[in-house]
PDB file of C-alpha atoms in Angstrom:
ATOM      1  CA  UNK A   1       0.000   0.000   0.000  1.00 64.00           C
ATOM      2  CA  UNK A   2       1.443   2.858  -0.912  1.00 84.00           C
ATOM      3  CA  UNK A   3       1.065   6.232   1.470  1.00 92.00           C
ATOM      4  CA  UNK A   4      -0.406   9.797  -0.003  1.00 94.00           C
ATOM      5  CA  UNK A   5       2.973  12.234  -0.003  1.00 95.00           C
ATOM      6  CA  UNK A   6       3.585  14.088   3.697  1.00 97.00           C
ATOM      7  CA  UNK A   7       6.394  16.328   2.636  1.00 96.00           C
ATOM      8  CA  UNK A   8       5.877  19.284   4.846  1.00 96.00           C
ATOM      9  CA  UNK A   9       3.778  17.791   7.353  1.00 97.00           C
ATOM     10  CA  UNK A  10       4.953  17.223  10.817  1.00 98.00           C
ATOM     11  CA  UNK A  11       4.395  14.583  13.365  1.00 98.00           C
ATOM     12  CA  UNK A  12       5.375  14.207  16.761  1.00 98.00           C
ATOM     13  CA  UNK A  13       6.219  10.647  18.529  1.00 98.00           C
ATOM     14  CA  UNK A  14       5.872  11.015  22.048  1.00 98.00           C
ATOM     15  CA  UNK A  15       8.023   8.710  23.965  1.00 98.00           C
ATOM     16  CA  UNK A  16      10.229   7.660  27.142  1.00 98.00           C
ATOM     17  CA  UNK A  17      11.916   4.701  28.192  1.00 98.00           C
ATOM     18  CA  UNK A  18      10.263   1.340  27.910  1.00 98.00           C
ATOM     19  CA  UNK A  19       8.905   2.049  24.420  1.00 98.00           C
ATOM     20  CA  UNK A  20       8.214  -1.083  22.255  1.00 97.00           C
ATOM     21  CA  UNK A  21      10.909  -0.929  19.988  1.00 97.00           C
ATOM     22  CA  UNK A  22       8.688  -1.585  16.649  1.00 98.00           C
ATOM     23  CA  UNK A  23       5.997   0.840  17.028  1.00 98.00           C
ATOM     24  CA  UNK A  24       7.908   3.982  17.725  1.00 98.00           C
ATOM     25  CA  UNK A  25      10.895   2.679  14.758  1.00 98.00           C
ATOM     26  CA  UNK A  26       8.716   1.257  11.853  1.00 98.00           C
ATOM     27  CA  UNK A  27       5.676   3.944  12.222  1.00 98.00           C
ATOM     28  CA  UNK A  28       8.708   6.754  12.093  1.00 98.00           C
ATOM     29  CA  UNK A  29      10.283   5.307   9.404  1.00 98.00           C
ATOM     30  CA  UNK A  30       7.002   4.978   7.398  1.00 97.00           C
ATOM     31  CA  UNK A  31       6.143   8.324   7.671  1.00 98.00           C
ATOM     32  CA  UNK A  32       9.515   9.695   7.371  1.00 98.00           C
ATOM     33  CA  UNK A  33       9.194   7.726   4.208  1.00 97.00           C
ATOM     34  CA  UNK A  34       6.212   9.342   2.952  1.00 97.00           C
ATOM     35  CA  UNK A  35       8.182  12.450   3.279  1.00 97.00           C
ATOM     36  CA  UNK A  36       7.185  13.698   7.084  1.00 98.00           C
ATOM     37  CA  UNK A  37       8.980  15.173   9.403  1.00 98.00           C
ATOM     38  CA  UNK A  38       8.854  12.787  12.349  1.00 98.00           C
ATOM     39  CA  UNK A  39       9.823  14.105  16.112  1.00 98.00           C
ATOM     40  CA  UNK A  40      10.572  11.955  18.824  1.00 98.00           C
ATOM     41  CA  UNK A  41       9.449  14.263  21.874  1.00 98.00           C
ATOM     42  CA  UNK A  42      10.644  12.692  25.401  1.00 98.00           C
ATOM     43  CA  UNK A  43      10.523  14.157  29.298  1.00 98.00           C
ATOM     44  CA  UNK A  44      14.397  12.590  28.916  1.00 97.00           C
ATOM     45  CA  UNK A  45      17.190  14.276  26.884  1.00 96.00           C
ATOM     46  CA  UNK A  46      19.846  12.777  24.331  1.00 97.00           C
ATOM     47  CA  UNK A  47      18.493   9.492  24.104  1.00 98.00           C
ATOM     48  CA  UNK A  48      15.817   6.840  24.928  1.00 98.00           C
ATOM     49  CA  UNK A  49      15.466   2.869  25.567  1.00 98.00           C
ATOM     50  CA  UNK A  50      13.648   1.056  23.705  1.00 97.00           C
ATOM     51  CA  UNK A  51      11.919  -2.499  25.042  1.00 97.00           C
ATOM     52  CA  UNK A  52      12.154  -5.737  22.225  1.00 95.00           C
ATOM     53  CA  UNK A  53      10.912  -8.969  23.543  1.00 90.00           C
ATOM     54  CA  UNK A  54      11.918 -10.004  27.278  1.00 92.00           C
ATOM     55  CA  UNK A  55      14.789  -7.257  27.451  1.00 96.00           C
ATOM     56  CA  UNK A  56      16.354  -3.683  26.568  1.00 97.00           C
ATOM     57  CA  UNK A  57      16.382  -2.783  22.631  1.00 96.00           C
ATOM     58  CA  UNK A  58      18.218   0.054  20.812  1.00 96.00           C
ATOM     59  CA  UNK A  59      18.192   3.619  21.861  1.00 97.00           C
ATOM     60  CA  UNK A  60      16.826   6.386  19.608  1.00 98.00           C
ATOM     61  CA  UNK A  61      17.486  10.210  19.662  1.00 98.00           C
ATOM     62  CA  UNK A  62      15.150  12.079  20.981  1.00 98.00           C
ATOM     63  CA  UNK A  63      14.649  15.539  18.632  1.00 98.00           C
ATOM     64  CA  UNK A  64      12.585  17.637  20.632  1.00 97.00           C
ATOM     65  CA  UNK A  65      12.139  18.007  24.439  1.00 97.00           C
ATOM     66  CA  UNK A  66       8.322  17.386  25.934  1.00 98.00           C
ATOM     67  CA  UNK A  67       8.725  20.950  27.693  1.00 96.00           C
ATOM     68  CA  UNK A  68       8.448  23.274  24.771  1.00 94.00           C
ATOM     69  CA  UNK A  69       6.743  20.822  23.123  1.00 97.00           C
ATOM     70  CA  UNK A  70       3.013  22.546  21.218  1.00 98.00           C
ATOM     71  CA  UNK A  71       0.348  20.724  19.423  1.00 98.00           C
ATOM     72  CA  UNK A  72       0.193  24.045  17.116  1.00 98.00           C
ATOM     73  CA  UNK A  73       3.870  22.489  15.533  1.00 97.00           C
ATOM     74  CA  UNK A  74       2.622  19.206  14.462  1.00 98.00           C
ATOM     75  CA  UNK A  75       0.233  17.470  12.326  1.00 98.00           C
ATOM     76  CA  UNK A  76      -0.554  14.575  14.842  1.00 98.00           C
ATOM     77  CA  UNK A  77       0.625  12.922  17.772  1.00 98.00           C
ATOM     78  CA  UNK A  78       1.765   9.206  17.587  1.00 98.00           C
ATOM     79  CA  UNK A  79       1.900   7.288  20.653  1.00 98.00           C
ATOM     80  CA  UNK A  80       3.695   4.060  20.614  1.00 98.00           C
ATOM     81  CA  UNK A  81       3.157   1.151  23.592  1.00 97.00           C
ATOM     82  CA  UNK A  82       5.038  -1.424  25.451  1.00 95.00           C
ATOM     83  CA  UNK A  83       4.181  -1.768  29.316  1.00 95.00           C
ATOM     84  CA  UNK A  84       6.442   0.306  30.624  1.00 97.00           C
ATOM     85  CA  UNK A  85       6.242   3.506  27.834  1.00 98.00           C
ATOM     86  CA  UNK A  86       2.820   4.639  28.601  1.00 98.00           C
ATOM     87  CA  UNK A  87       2.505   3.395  32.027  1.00 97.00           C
ATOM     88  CA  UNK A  88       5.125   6.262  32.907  1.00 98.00           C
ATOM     89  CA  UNK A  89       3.822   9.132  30.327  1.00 98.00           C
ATOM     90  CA  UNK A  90       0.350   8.807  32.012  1.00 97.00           C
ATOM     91  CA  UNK A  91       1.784   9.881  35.278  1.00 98.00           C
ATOM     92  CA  UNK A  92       3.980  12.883  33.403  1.00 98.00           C
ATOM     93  CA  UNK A  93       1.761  16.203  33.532  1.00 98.00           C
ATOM     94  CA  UNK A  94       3.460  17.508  30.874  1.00 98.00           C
ATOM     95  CA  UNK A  95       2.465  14.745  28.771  1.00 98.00           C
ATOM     96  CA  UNK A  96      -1.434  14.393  29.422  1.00 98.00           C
ATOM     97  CA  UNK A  97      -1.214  18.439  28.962  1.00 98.00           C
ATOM     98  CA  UNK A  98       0.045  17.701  25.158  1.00 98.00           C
ATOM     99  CA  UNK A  99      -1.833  15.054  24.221  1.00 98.00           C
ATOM    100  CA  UNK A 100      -5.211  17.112  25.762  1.00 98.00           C
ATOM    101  CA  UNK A 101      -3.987  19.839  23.646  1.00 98.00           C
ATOM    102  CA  UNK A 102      -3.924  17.201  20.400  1.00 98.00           C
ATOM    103  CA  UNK A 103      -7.253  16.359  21.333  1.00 98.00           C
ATOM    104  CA  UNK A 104      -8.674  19.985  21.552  1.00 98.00           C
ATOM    105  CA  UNK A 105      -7.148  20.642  18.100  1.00 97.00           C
ATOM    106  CA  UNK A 106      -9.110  17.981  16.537  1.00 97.00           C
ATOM    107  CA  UNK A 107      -5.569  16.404  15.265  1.00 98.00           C
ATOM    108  CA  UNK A 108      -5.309  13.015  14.776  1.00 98.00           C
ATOM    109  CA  UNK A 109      -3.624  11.062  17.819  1.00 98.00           C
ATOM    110  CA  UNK A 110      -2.520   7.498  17.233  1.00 98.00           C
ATOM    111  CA  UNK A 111      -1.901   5.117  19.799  1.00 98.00           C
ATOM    112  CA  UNK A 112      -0.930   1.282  19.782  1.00 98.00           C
ATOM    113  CA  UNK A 113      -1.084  -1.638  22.197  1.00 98.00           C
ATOM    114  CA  UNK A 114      -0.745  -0.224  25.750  1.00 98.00           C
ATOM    115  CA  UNK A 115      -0.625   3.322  24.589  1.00 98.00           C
ATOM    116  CA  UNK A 116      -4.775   3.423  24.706  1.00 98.00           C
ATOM    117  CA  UNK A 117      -3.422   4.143  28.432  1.00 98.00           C
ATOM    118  CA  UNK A 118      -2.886   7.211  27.742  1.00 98.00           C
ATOM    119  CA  UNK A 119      -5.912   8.457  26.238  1.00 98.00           C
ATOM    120  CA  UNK A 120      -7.799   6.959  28.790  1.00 98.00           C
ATOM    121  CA  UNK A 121      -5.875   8.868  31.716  1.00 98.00           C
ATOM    122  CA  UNK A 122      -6.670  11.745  29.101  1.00 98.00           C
ATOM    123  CA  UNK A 123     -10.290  11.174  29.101  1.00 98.00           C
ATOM    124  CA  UNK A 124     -10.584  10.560  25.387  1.00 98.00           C
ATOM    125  CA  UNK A 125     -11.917   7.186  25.584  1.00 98.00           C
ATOM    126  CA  UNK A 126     -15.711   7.650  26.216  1.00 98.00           C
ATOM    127  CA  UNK A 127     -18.318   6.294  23.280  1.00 98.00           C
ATOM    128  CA  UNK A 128     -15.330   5.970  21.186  1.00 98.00           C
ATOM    129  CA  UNK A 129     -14.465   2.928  18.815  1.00 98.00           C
ATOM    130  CA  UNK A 130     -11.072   1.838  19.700  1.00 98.00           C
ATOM    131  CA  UNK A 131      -8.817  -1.173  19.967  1.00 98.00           C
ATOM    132  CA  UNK A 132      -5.812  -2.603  21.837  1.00 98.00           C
ATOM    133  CA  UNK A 133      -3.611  -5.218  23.209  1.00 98.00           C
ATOM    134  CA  UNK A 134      -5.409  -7.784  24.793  1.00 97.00           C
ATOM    135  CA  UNK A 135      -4.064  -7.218  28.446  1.00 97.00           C
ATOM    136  CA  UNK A 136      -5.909  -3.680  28.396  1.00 98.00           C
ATOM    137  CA  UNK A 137      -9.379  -4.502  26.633  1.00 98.00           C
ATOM    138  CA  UNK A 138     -10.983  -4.050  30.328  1.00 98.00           C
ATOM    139  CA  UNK A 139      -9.397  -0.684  31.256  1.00 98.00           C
ATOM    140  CA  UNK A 140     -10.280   0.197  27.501  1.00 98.00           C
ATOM    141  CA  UNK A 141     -14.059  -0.946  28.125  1.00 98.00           C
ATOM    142  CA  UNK A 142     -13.870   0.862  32.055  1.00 98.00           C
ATOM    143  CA  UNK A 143     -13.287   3.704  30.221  1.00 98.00           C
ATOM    144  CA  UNK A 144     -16.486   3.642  27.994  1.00 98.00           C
ATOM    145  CA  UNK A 145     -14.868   2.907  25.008  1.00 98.00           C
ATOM    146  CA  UNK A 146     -16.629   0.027  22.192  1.00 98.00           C
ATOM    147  CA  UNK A 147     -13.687  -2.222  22.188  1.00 98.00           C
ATOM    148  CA  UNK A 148     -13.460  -3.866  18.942  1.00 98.00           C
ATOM    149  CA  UNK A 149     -10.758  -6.497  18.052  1.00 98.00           C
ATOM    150  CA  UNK A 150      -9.467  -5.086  14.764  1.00 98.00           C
ATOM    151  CA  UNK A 151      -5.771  -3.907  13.364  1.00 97.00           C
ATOM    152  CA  UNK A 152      -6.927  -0.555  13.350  1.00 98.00           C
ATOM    153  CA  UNK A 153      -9.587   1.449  14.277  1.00 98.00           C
ATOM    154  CA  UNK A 154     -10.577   5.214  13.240  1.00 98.00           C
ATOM    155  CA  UNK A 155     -13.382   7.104  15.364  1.00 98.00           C
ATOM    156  CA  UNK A 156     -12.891  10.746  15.147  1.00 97.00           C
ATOM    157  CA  UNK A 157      -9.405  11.736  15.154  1.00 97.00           C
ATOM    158  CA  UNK A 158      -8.494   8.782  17.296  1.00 98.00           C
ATOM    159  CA  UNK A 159      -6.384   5.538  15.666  1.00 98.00           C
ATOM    160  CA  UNK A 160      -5.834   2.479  17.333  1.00 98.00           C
ATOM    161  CA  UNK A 161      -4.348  -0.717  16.752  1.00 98.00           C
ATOM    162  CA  UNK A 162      -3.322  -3.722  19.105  1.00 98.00           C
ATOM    163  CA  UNK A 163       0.058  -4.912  18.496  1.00 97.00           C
ATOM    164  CA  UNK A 164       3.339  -4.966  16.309  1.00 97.00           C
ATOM    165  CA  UNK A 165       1.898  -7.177  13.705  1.00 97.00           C
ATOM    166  CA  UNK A 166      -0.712  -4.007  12.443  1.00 98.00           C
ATOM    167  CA  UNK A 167       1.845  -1.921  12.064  1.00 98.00           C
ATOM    168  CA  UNK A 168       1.250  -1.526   8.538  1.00 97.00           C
ATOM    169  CA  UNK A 169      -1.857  -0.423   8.865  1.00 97.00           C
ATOM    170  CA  UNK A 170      -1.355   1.643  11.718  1.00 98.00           C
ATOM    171  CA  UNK A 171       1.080   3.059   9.939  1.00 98.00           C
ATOM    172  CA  UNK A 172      -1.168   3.500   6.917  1.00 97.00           C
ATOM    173  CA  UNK A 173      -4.029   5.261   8.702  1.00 98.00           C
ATOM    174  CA  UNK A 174      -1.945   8.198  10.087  1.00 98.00           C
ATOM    175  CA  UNK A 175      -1.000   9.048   6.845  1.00 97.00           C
ATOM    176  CA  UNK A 176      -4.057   9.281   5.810  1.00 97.00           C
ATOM    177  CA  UNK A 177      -5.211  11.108   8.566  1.00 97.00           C
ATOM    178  CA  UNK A 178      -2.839  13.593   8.007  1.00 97.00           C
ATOM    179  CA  UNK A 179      -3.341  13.984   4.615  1.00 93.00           C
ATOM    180  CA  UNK A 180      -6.545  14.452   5.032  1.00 91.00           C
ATOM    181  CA  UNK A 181      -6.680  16.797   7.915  1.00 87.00           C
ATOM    182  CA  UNK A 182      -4.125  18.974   5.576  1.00 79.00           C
ATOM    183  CA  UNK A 183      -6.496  18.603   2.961  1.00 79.00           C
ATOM    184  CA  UNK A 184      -9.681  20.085   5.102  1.00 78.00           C
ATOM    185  CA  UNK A 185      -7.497  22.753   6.372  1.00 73.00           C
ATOM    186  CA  UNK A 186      -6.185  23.866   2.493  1.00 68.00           C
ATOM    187  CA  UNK A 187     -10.070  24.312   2.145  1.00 73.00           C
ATOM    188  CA  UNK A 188     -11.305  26.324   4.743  1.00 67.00           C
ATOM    189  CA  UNK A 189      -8.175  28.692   4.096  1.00 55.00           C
TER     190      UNK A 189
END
C-alpha cells in the first residue's frame, strides 16, 4: 500500500523509556518515508530505551524536548506502547497536557497496544471505537470505550491498533489522517 505524499507535514512521537521498539521505529520510518517530518518528543534528553521482547532494545534520539513541546507544531501525535512507555507518560503532567492539547485541536492522535493508556488517563476514551492489546481490553471498556478487536480502528481523530503485527496499517491510517486533515485545512483557508 502505498502512502499519499507528507512532505511538509509534521508529526510528533511522544516517547520515554520502555517504548516497544517496533511501534515507535517502523511507524517513524514509514512516515519519514512518505516524506514527514517525524519528532521523537521525550521528558528525557539525548536518548531513549527502547523495550524488544523479554529485554532492553536500541536507543533512539530524541529531537525535541516534551517541555516546549506545542500541538500548534505538528500534524498529529503518535503514541507508541510497550508496558512500561505509557505506564510512565500517564503519570507525566506535561504529557497528558500535550496530548489534551492534540485532542482539543481535533488532530489526529494514534496510539498502539498499551498506549490506549494514555488516552484513557486523558479522558478521550468515552463512546469511542477503539482497539488494543489484549491485556488492556478491560481498562479500555472501564473507560467507555466500544472495544473492537481489529488492526486498526478510526473514530474521530483517534487511531488504534493492538500490536506490532498491524503496524502496517497503523502506519497506513496516520498518513491518511494527516493527509486528510491537511487537505480540510487547504479548504477552509
Amino acid at each position: 500500500m502505498s502512502l499519499p505524499n507528507l512532505t511538509g507535514r509534521k508529526i510528533c512521537i511522544l516517547a520515554t523509556n520502555g517504548f516497544e521498539q517496533s511501534e515507535l521505529i517502523k511507524p517513524r520510518d514509514t512516515l519519514r518515508d512518505a516524506g514527514a517530518t517525524v519528532h521523537v518528543v521525550s521528558p528525557e534528553s539525548g536518548e531513549i530505551r527502547g523495550w524488544q521482547g523479554d529485554d532492553w532494545g536500541d536507543s533512539v534520539s530524541v529531537d525535541a524536548p516534551l517541555d516546549g513541546a506545542k500541538a500548534a507544531d505538528y500534524d498529529a501525535l503518535v503514541l507508541p506502547g510497550g508496558q512500561i512507555n505509557p505506564d510512565l507518560l500517564r503519570a507525566d503532567e506535561t504529557a497528558m497536557a500535550l496530548i489534551k492539547d492534540f485532542a482539543a485541536a481535533g488532530k489526529p492522535i494514534a496510539a498502539v497496544c498499551h498506549a490506549p493508556w494514555l488516552l484513557i488517563e486523558a479522558g478521550l476514551a468515552k463512546d469511542k471505537t477503539m482497539t488494543c492489546y489484549t491485556s488492556i481490553r478491560t481498562d479500555l471498556k472501564n473507560a467507555g470505550a466500544n472495544v473492537v478487536d481489529q488492526e486498526v480502528a478510526v473514530d474521530g481523530n483517534l487511531i488504534t491498533s493492538r500490536n506490532p503485527d498491524d503496524l502496517p496499517a497503523f502506519s497506513a491510517a496516520i498518513a491518511m489522517a494527516v493527509n486528510e486533515a491537511a487537505s480540510a485545512k487547504s479548504e477552509t483557508v
